[in-house]
Every structure is written in structure tokens, then in C-alpha cells.
């Protein structure tokens, strides 16, 4: 059974919230560009 667009966007938002929380907990002196890039790609996915 597939997901509706609204259900998929809700799932992506849950993932984004978790990733944002992880990014805040990561040592700010370390580079986290991969995590930021993933967050940006997921945001682009739900904005289309």
C-alpha cells in the first residue's frame, strides 16, 4: 500500500526534525556539511 503525498511529507518532516536535533547536538567545531546538505535536500523534496 502506497502513501499519499501528504503522508509522505509528514514522514519527511519527522525525519527532518530528528536530523535538526542531531545537528544541534553535534560538536559545532566539527564540520557537518553532509548533514546540512541532507537536510536541505529533504526540505526541497517537501517544498516541490
PDB file of N, CA, C and O in Angstrom:
ATOM      1  N   UNK A   1       0.846  -1.177   0.000  1.00  0.00           N
ATOM      2  CA  UNK A   1       0.000   0.000   0.000  1.00  0.00           C
ATOM      3  C   UNK A   1       0.893   1.242   0.000  1.00  0.00           C
ATOM      4  O   UNK A   1       1.828   1.361   0.779  1.00  0.00           O
ATOM      5  N   UNK A   2       0.590   2.162  -0.873  1.00  0.00           N
ATOM      6  CA  UNK A   2       1.404   3.362  -1.007  1.00  0.00           C
ATOM      7  C   UNK A   2       0.955   4.478  -0.077  1.00  0.00           C
ATOM      8  O   UNK A   2      -0.051   4.380   0.606  1.00  0.00           O
ATOM      9  N   UNK A   3       1.751   5.514  -0.044  1.00  0.00           N
ATOM     10  CA  UNK A   3       1.454   6.695   0.769  1.00  0.00           C
ATOM     11  C   UNK A   3       0.910   7.798  -0.113  1.00  0.00           C
ATOM     12  O   UNK A   3       1.304   7.921  -1.261  1.00  0.00           O
ATOM     13  N   UNK A   4       0.073   8.624   0.474  1.00  0.00           N
ATOM     14  CA  UNK A   4      -0.342   9.839  -0.218  1.00  0.00           C
ATOM     15  C   UNK A   4       0.786  10.858  -0.106  1.00  0.00           C
ATOM     16  O   UNK A   4       1.714  10.695   0.699  1.00  0.00           O
ATOM     17  N   UNK A   5       0.724  11.901  -0.911  1.00  0.00           N
ATOM     18  CA  UNK A   5       1.737  12.950  -0.829  1.00  0.00           C
ATOM     19  C   UNK A   5       1.770  13.565   0.562  1.00  0.00           C
ATOM     20  O   UNK A   5       2.844  13.855   1.103  1.00  0.00           O
ATOM     21  N   UNK A   6       0.608  13.751   1.155  1.00  0.00           N
ATOM     22  CA  UNK A   6       0.534  14.356   2.490  1.00  0.00           C
ATOM     23  C   UNK A   6       1.190  13.447   3.531  1.00  0.00           C
ATOM     24  O   UNK A   6       1.920  13.913   4.411  1.00  0.00           O
ATOM     25  N   UNK A   7       0.959  12.143   3.442  1.00  0.00           N
ATOM     26  CA  UNK A   7       1.587  11.199   4.379  1.00  0.00           C
ATOM     27  C   UNK A   7       3.101  11.183   4.195  1.00  0.00           C
ATOM     28  O   UNK A   7       3.852  11.156   5.172  1.00  0.00           O
ATOM     29  N   UNK A   8       3.545  11.206   2.940  1.00  0.00           N
ATOM     30  CA  UNK A   8       4.974  11.208   2.660  1.00  0.00           C
ATOM     31  C   UNK A   8       5.630  12.463   3.219  1.00  0.00           C
ATOM     32  O   UNK A   8       6.686  12.398   3.856  1.00  0.00           O
ATOM     33  N   UNK A   9       5.008  13.617   2.994  1.00  0.00           N
ATOM     34  CA  UNK A   9       5.549  14.874   3.527  1.00  0.00           C
ATOM     35  C   UNK A   9       5.603  14.847   5.044  1.00  0.00           C
ATOM     36  O   UNK A   9       6.550  15.350   5.645  1.00  0.00           O
ATOM     37  N   UNK A  10       4.593  14.255   5.684  1.00  0.00           N
ATOM     38  CA  UNK A  10       4.603  14.125   7.139  1.00  0.00           C
ATOM     39  C   UNK A  10       5.768  13.270   7.612  1.00  0.00           C
ATOM     40  O   UNK A  10       6.427  13.583   8.609  1.00  0.00           O
ATOM     41  N   UNK A  11       6.036  12.188   6.895  1.00  0.00           N
ATOM     42  CA  UNK A  11       7.166  11.319   7.223  1.00  0.00           C
ATOM     43  C   UNK A  11       8.482  12.078   7.077  1.00  0.00           C
ATOM     44  O   UNK A  11       9.349  12.009   7.950  1.00  0.00           O
ATOM     45  N   UNK A  12       8.621  12.817   5.987  1.00  0.00           N
ATOM     46  CA  UNK A  12       9.844  13.602   5.764  1.00  0.00           C
ATOM     47  C   UNK A  12      10.022  14.633   6.876  1.00  0.00           C
ATOM     48  O   UNK A  12      11.138  14.862   7.352  1.00  0.00           O
ATOM     49  N   UNK A  13       8.931  15.255   7.310  1.00  0.00           N
ATOM     50  CA  UNK A  13       9.029  16.236   8.405  1.00  0.00           C
ATOM     51  C   UNK A  13       9.530  15.580   9.691  1.00  0.00           C
ATOM     52  O   UNK A  13      10.319  16.183  10.432  1.00  0.00           O
ATOM     53  N   UNK A  14       9.079  14.346   9.976  1.00  0.00           N
ATOM     54  CA  UNK A  14       9.578  13.631  11.159  1.00  0.00           C
ATOM     55  C   UNK A  14      11.085  13.388  11.050  1.00  0.00           C
ATOM     56  O   UNK A  14      11.831  13.583  12.019  1.00  0.00           O
ATOM     57  N   UNK A  15      11.536  12.983   9.875  1.00  0.00           N
ATOM     58  CA  UNK A  15      12.959  12.746   9.654  1.00  0.00           C
ATOM     59  C   UNK A  15      13.741  14.053   9.798  1.00  0.00           C
ATOM     60  O   UNK A  15      14.800  14.095  10.435  1.00  0.00           O
ATOM     61  N   UNK A  16      13.206  15.129   9.226  1.00  0.00           N
ATOM     62  CA  UNK A  16      13.863  16.431   9.326  1.00  0.00           C
ATOM     63  C   UNK A  16      14.002  16.890  10.774  1.00  0.00           C
ATOM     64  O   UNK A  16      15.054  17.396  11.175  1.00  0.00           O
ATOM     65  N   UNK A  17      12.950  16.724  11.552  1.00  0.00           N
ATOM     66  CA  UNK A  17      13.015  17.105  12.965  1.00  0.00           C
ATOM     67  C   UNK A  17      14.125  16.348  13.688  1.00  0.00           C
ATOM     68  O   UNK A  17      14.886  16.932  14.458  1.00  0.00           O
ATOM     69  N   UNK A  18      14.229  15.047  13.419  1.00  0.00           N
ATOM     70  CA  UNK A  18      15.279  14.238  14.054  1.00  0.00           C
ATOM     71  C   UNK A  18      16.657  14.691  13.613  1.00  0.00           C
ATOM     72  O   UNK A  18      17.578  14.806  14.433  1.00  0.00           O
ATOM     73  N   UNK A  19      16.824  14.970  12.324  1.00  0.00           N
ATOM     74  CA  UNK A  19      18.122  15.414  11.817  1.00  0.00           C
ATOM     75  C   UNK A  19      18.514  16.778  12.367  1.00  0.00           C
ATOM     76  O   UNK A  19      19.687  17.015  12.688  1.00  0.00           O
ATOM     77  N   UNK A  20      17.540  17.682  12.471  1.00  0.00           N
ATOM     78  CA  UNK A  20      17.820  19.006  13.048  1.00  0.00           C
ATOM     79  C   UNK A  20      18.284  18.867  14.498  1.00  0.00           C
ATOM     80  O   UNK A  20      19.218  19.545  14.928  1.00  0.00           O
ATOM     81  N   UNK A  21      17.650  17.976  15.240  1.00  0.00           N
ATOM     82  CA  UNK A  21      18.034  17.757  16.637  1.00  0.00           C
ATOM     83  C   UNK A  21      19.447  17.189  16.726  1.00  0.00           C
ATOM     84  O   UNK A  21      20.257  17.616  17.556  1.00  0.00           O
ATOM     85  N   UNK A  22      19.776  16.259  15.840  1.00  0.00           N
ATOM     86  CA  UNK A  22      21.126  15.688  15.808  1.00  0.00           C
ATOM     87  C   UNK A  22      22.148  16.764  15.470  1.00  0.00           C
ATOM     88  O   UNK A  22      23.206  16.845  16.103  1.00  0.00           O
ATOM     89  N   UNK A  23      21.825  17.609  14.486  1.00  0.00           N
ATOM     90  CA  UNK A  23      22.766  18.666  14.077  1.00  0.00           C
ATOM     91  C   UNK A  23      23.042  19.610  15.231  1.00  0.00           C
ATOM     92  O   UNK A  23      24.164  20.083  15.406  1.00  0.00           O
ATOM     93  N   UNK A  24      22.033  19.900  16.053  1.00  0.00           N
ATOM     94  CA  UNK A  24      22.224  20.789  17.198  1.00  0.00           C
ATOM     95  C   UNK A  24      23.103  20.154  18.267  1.00  0.00           C
ATOM     96  O   UNK A  24      23.790  20.853  19.007  1.00  0.00           O
ATOM     97  N   UNK A  25      23.097  18.832  18.354  1.00  0.00           N
ATOM     98  CA  UNK A  25      23.865  18.136  19.380  1.00  0.00           C
ATOM     99  C   UNK A  25      25.300  17.864  18.966  1.00  0.00           C
ATOM    100  O   UNK A  25      26.148  17.597  19.808  1.00  0.00           O
ATOM    101  N   UNK A  26      25.564  17.927  17.666  1.00  0.00           N
ATOM    102  CA  UNK A  26      26.913  17.662  17.165  1.00  0.00           C
ATOM    103  C   UNK A  26      27.829  18.813  17.576  1.00  0.00           C
ATOM    104  O   UNK A  26      27.417  19.970  17.614  1.00  0.00           O
ATOM    105  N   UNK A  27      29.045  18.482  17.877  1.00  0.00           N
ATOM    106  CA  UNK A  27      30.046  19.480  18.261  1.00  0.00           C
ATOM    107  C   UNK A  27      30.146  20.548  17.168  1.00  0.00           C
ATOM    108  O   UNK A  27      30.487  20.238  16.027  1.00  0.00           O
ATOM    109  N   UNK A  28      29.830  21.800  17.486  1.00  0.00           N
ATOM    110  CA  UNK A  28      29.833  22.846  16.465  1.00  0.00           C
ATOM    111  C   UNK A  28      31.205  23.089  15.828  1.00  0.00           C
ATOM    112  O   UNK A  28      31.285  23.643  14.739  1.00  0.00           O
ATOM    113  N   UNK A  29      32.268  22.663  16.487  1.00  0.00           N
ATOM    114  CA  UNK A  29      33.590  22.866  15.905  1.00  0.00           C
ATOM    115  C   UNK A  29      33.870  21.867  14.783  1.00  0.00           C
ATOM    116  O   UNK A  29      34.796  22.045  14.010  1.00  0.00           O
ATOM    117  N   UNK A  30      33.051  20.807  14.685  1.00  0.00           N
ATOM    118  CA  UNK A  30      33.231  19.818  13.628  1.00  0.00           C
ATOM    119  C   UNK A  30      32.388  20.208  12.422  1.00  0.00           C
ATOM    120  O   UNK A  30      31.319  20.775  12.546  1.00  0.00           O
ATOM    121  N   UNK A  31      32.879  19.873  11.267  1.00  0.00           N
ATOM    122  CA  UNK A  31      32.160  20.150  10.023  1.00  0.00           C
ATOM    123  C   UNK A  31      30.976  19.198   9.901  1.00  0.00           C
ATOM    124  O   UNK A  31      31.125  17.998  10.064  1.00  0.00           O
ATOM    125  N   UNK A  32      29.807  19.750   9.666  1.00  0.00           N
ATOM    126  CA  UNK A  32      28.628  18.900   9.498  1.00  0.00           C
ATOM    127  C   UNK A  32      27.911  19.230   8.192  1.00  0.00           C
ATOM    128  O   UNK A  32      26.699  19.227   8.124  1.00  0.00           O
ATOM    129  N   UNK A  33      28.699  19.492   7.156  1.00  0.00           N
ATOM    130  CA  UNK A  33      28.114  19.889   5.881  1.00  0.00           C
ATOM    131  C   UNK A  33      27.293  18.778   5.242  1.00  0.00           C
ATOM    132  O   UNK A  33      26.308  19.054   4.561  1.00  0.00           O
ATOM    133  N   UNK A  34      27.671  17.518   5.459  1.00  0.00           N
ATOM    134  CA  UNK A  34      26.897  16.410   4.889  1.00  0.00           C
ATOM    135  C   UNK A  34      25.504  16.361   5.510  1.00  0.00           C
ATOM    136  O   UNK A  34      24.515  16.143   4.814  1.00  0.00           O
ATOM    137  N   UNK A  35      25.429  16.568   6.815  1.00  0.00           N
ATOM    138  CA  UNK A  35      24.144  16.577   7.499  1.00  0.00           C
ATOM    139  C   UNK A  35      23.305  17.760   7.029  1.00  0.00           C
ATOM    140  O   UNK A  35      22.117  17.612   6.731  1.00  0.00           O
ATOM    141  N   UNK A  36      23.913  18.913   6.901  1.00  0.00           N
ATOM    142  CA  UNK A  36      23.205  20.103   6.420  1.00  0.00           C
ATOM    143  C   UNK A  36      22.720  19.895   4.990  1.00  0.00           C
ATOM    144  O   UNK A  36      21.587  20.258   4.655  1.00  0.00           O
ATOM    145  N   UNK A  37      23.534  19.296   4.155  1.00  0.00           N
ATOM    146  CA  UNK A  37      23.155  19.044   2.764  1.00  0.00           C
ATOM    147  C   UNK A  37      21.965  18.080   2.703  1.00  0.00           C
ATOM    148  O   UNK A  37      21.031  18.293   1.929  1.00  0.00           O
ATOM    149  N   UNK A  38      21.968  17.045   3.520  1.00  0.00           N
ATOM    150  CA  UNK A  38      20.847  16.104   3.566  1.00  0.00           C
ATOM    151  C   UNK A  38      19.569  16.808   4.002  1.00  0.00           C
ATOM    152  O   UNK A  38      18.501  16.612   3.409  1.00  0.00           O
ATOM    153  N   UNK A  39      19.667  17.654   5.008  1.00  0.00           N
ATOM    154  CA  UNK A  39      18.508  18.416   5.483  1.00  0.00           C
ATOM    155  C   UNK A  39      17.964  19.299   4.362  1.00  0.00           C
ATOM    156  O   UNK A  39      16.751  19.370   4.147  1.00  0.00           O
ATOM    157  N   UNK A  40      18.837  19.958   3.643  1.00  0.00           N
ATOM    158  CA  UNK A  40      18.410  20.829   2.544  1.00  0.00           C
ATOM    159  C   UNK A  40      17.706  20.035   1.443  1.00  0.00           C
ATOM    160  O   UNK A  40      16.676  20.468   0.913  1.00  0.00           O
ATOM    161  N   UNK A  41      18.237  18.863   1.098  1.00  0.00           N
ATOM    162  CA  UNK A  41      17.610  18.031   0.072  1.00  0.00           C
ATOM    163  C   UNK A  41      16.221  17.564   0.496  1.00  0.00           C
ATOM    164  O   UNK A  41      15.282  17.550  -0.305  1.00  0.00           O
ATOM    165  N   UNK A  42      16.083  17.196   1.757  1.00  0.00           N
ATOM    166  CA  UNK A  42      14.760  16.766   2.250  1.00  0.00           C
ATOM    167  C   UNK A  42      13.783  17.922   2.252  1.00  0.00           C
ATOM    168  O   UNK A  42      12.615  17.748   1.895  1.00  0.00           O
ATOM    169  N   UNK A  43      14.237  19.096   2.638  1.00  0.00           N
ATOM    170  CA  UNK A  43      13.350  20.283   2.604  1.00  0.00           C
ATOM    171  C   UNK A  43      12.912  20.575   1.162  1.00  0.00           C
ATOM    172  O   UNK A  43      11.738  20.906   0.928  1.00  0.00           O
ATOM    173  N   UNK A  44      13.823  20.465   0.217  1.00  0.00           N
ATOM    174  CA  UNK A  44      13.474  20.678  -1.184  1.00  0.00           C
ATOM    175  C   UNK A  44      12.423  19.660  -1.646  1.00  0.00           C
ATOM    176  O   UNK A  44      11.528  19.997  -2.424  1.00  0.00           O
ATOM    177  N   UNK A  45      12.527  18.437  -1.160  1.00  0.00           N
ATOM    178  CA  UNK A  45      11.581  17.381  -1.537  1.00  0.00           C
ATOM    179  C   UNK A  45      10.161  17.736  -1.124  1.00  0.00           C
ATOM    180  O   UNK A  45       9.222  17.546  -1.897  1.00  0.00           O
ATOM    181  N   UNK A  46       9.987  18.271   0.080  1.00  0.00           N
ATOM    182  CA  UNK A  46       8.617  18.566   0.534  1.00  0.00           C
ATOM    183  C   UNK A  46       8.114  19.903   0.025  1.00  0.00           C
ATOM    184  O   UNK A  46       6.922  20.161   0.089  1.00  0.00           O
ATOM    185  N   UNK A  47       8.984  20.746  -0.488  1.00  0.00           N
ATOM    186  CA  UNK A  47       8.563  22.045  -0.993  1.00  0.00           C
ATOM    187  C   UNK A  47       8.103  21.983  -2.448  1.00  0.00           C
ATOM    188  O   UNK A  47       7.457  22.905  -2.914  1.00  0.00           O
ATOM    189  N   UNK A  48       8.436  20.928  -3.146  1.00  0.00           N
ATOM    190  CA  UNK A  48       8.031  20.799  -4.558  1.00  0.00           C
ATOM    191  C   UNK A  48       6.562  20.560  -4.717  1.00  0.00           C
ATOM    192  O   UNK A  48       5.837  20.083  -3.983  1.00  0.00           O
TER     193      UNK A  48
END
